[in-house]
Amino acid sequence: MNISSSCIFTDIPAQLPIELCQTLFSKPTIRIERIVSKGHCSSENEWYDQNQDEWVMLLQGEARLTFAQSAPVDLKPGDYLLIPAHCRHRVEWTHPDIESIWLAIHIFAEPVAE
């Protein structure tokens, strides 16, 4: 058995022309991602409408999530929330000068292919 560790705050490219999304762990009913944003946001009329629940925590930076049927949520380091399946949402804003590092856990009701 080979057990190793990694750090969620390292190996971030100096330039982020697009948001960085990396799968850290995946099983048929769960996917854990590291997302790094730096001034990135959703397109103006783009809404996420996911089939799965998503639990997110902002580890570093600042961000604002907007919801189709709820008030916007401003996030600072340590803030987390559960976004239920089919809750339409978008990333309204992330800090343009520092990396916003997210931990996102996608929880699927039915197994999906890895």
Coordinates of C-alpha atoms in Angstrom, one line a residue:
M1 CA 0.0 0.0 0.0
N2 CA 1.4 3.4 -1.0
I3 CA 0.0 6.3 1.0
S4 CA 1.1 9.8 0.2
S5 CA -0.2 13.3 1.0
S6 CA -0.6 16.4 -1.1
C7 CA -1.4 20.1 -0.2
I8 CA -4.5 21.8 -1.6
F9 CA -2.6 25.2 -1.6
T10 CA 0.3 24.1 -3.8
D11 CA 0.9 23.5 -7.5
I12 CA -1.3 26.4 -8.6
P13 CA -0.2 27.8 -12.0
A14 CA 1.1 31.4 -12.0
Q15 CA -1.3 32.3 -14.8
L16 CA -5.0 31.2 -14.7
P17 CA -6.5 32.1 -18.1
I18 CA -9.4 29.8 -17.2
E19 CA -10.7 28.5 -13.9
L20 CA -8.7 25.4 -12.7
C21 CA -10.8 22.4 -11.8
Q22 CA -9.1 19.3 -10.6
T23 CA -10.6 16.0 -9.4
L24 CA -8.8 15.0 -6.2
F25 CA -10.9 11.9 -5.4
S26 CA -13.7 10.0 -7.2
K27 CA -15.9 7.0 -6.5
P28 CA -19.3 6.1 -8.1
T29 CA -21.3 8.3 -5.7
I30 CA -18.9 11.1 -4.8
R31 CA -16.4 13.4 -6.5
I32 CA -14.1 15.8 -4.6
E33 CA -12.6 18.7 -6.6
R34 CA -10.2 21.6 -6.0
I35 CA -11.3 24.6 -7.9
V36 CA -9.1 27.7 -8.3
S37 CA -10.6 31.0 -9.4
K38 CA -8.9 34.4 -9.9
G39 CA -11.4 36.9 -11.1
H40 CA -13.4 34.1 -12.9
C41 CA -17.1 34.0 -12.9
S42 CA -20.0 32.4 -14.8
S43 CA -21.1 33.9 -18.1
E44 CA -23.8 36.4 -17.7
N45 CA -26.8 34.1 -18.4
E46 CA -25.1 30.8 -17.5
W47 CA -26.6 28.8 -14.6
Y48 CA -25.4 25.6 -13.1
D49 CA -28.3 23.1 -12.8
Q50 CA -26.6 20.0 -11.6
N51 CA -28.1 16.5 -11.1
Q52 CA -26.2 16.1 -7.8
D53 CA -25.9 17.9 -4.5
E54 CA -22.7 19.9 -4.1
W55 CA -21.1 20.9 -0.8
V56 CA -18.6 23.7 -1.2
M57 CA -16.1 25.4 1.1
L58 CA -14.1 28.4 0.2
L59 CA -10.6 27.8 1.7
Q60 CA -8.9 31.0 0.5
G61 CA -10.0 34.2 -1.3
E62 CA -13.4 35.8 -1.7
A63 CA -16.4 34.9 -3.8
R64 CA -20.1 35.5 -4.4
L65 CA -22.6 32.9 -5.5
T66 CA -26.0 33.9 -6.9
F67 CA -29.0 31.7 -6.9
A68 CA -32.1 31.8 -9.2
Q69 CA -34.5 31.6 -6.3
S70 CA -32.5 32.8 -3.3
A71 CA -30.4 35.7 -2.1
P72 CA -26.8 35.9 -3.2
V73 CA -24.2 34.5 -0.8
D74 CA -20.8 36.2 -0.1
L75 CA -18.1 33.8 0.9
K76 CA -14.9 34.3 2.8
P77 CA -12.3 31.7 3.9
G78 CA -13.9 29.0 6.0
D79 CA -17.5 29.6 4.7
Y80 CA -19.3 26.5 3.3
L81 CA -22.7 25.6 2.0
L82 CA -24.7 22.8 0.5
I83 CA -26.2 23.4 -2.9
P84 CA -29.0 20.9 -3.5
A85 CA -29.4 19.2 -6.8
H86 CA -31.2 21.3 -9.4
C87 CA -30.7 24.5 -7.4
R88 CA -29.8 26.9 -10.2
H89 CA -26.7 28.9 -9.3
R90 CA -23.8 30.8 -10.7
V91 CA -20.5 32.2 -9.6
E92 CA -21.2 35.9 -9.7
W93 CA -17.7 37.1 -8.7
T94 CA -14.3 35.9 -7.4
H95 CA -11.5 38.2 -6.2
P96 CA -9.5 39.4 -9.2
D97 CA -6.1 39.8 -7.3
I98 CA -5.9 36.6 -5.2
E99 CA -6.7 32.9 -5.9
S100 CA -10.0 31.7 -4.5
I101 CA -9.5 28.1 -3.6
W102 CA -12.6 26.0 -3.3
L103 CA -13.1 22.4 -2.1
A104 CA -16.2 21.0 -3.8
I105 CA -17.8 17.7 -3.0
H106 CA -20.3 16.4 -5.5
I107 CA -22.7 13.8 -4.0
F108 CA -24.6 11.6 -6.5
A109 CA -27.8 9.8 -5.7
E110 CA -27.0 7.1 -8.1
P111 CA -23.5 5.7 -9.0
V112 CA -21.9 7.4 -12.0
A113 CA -19.1 6.0 -14.1
E114 CA -15.6 7.0 -12.8

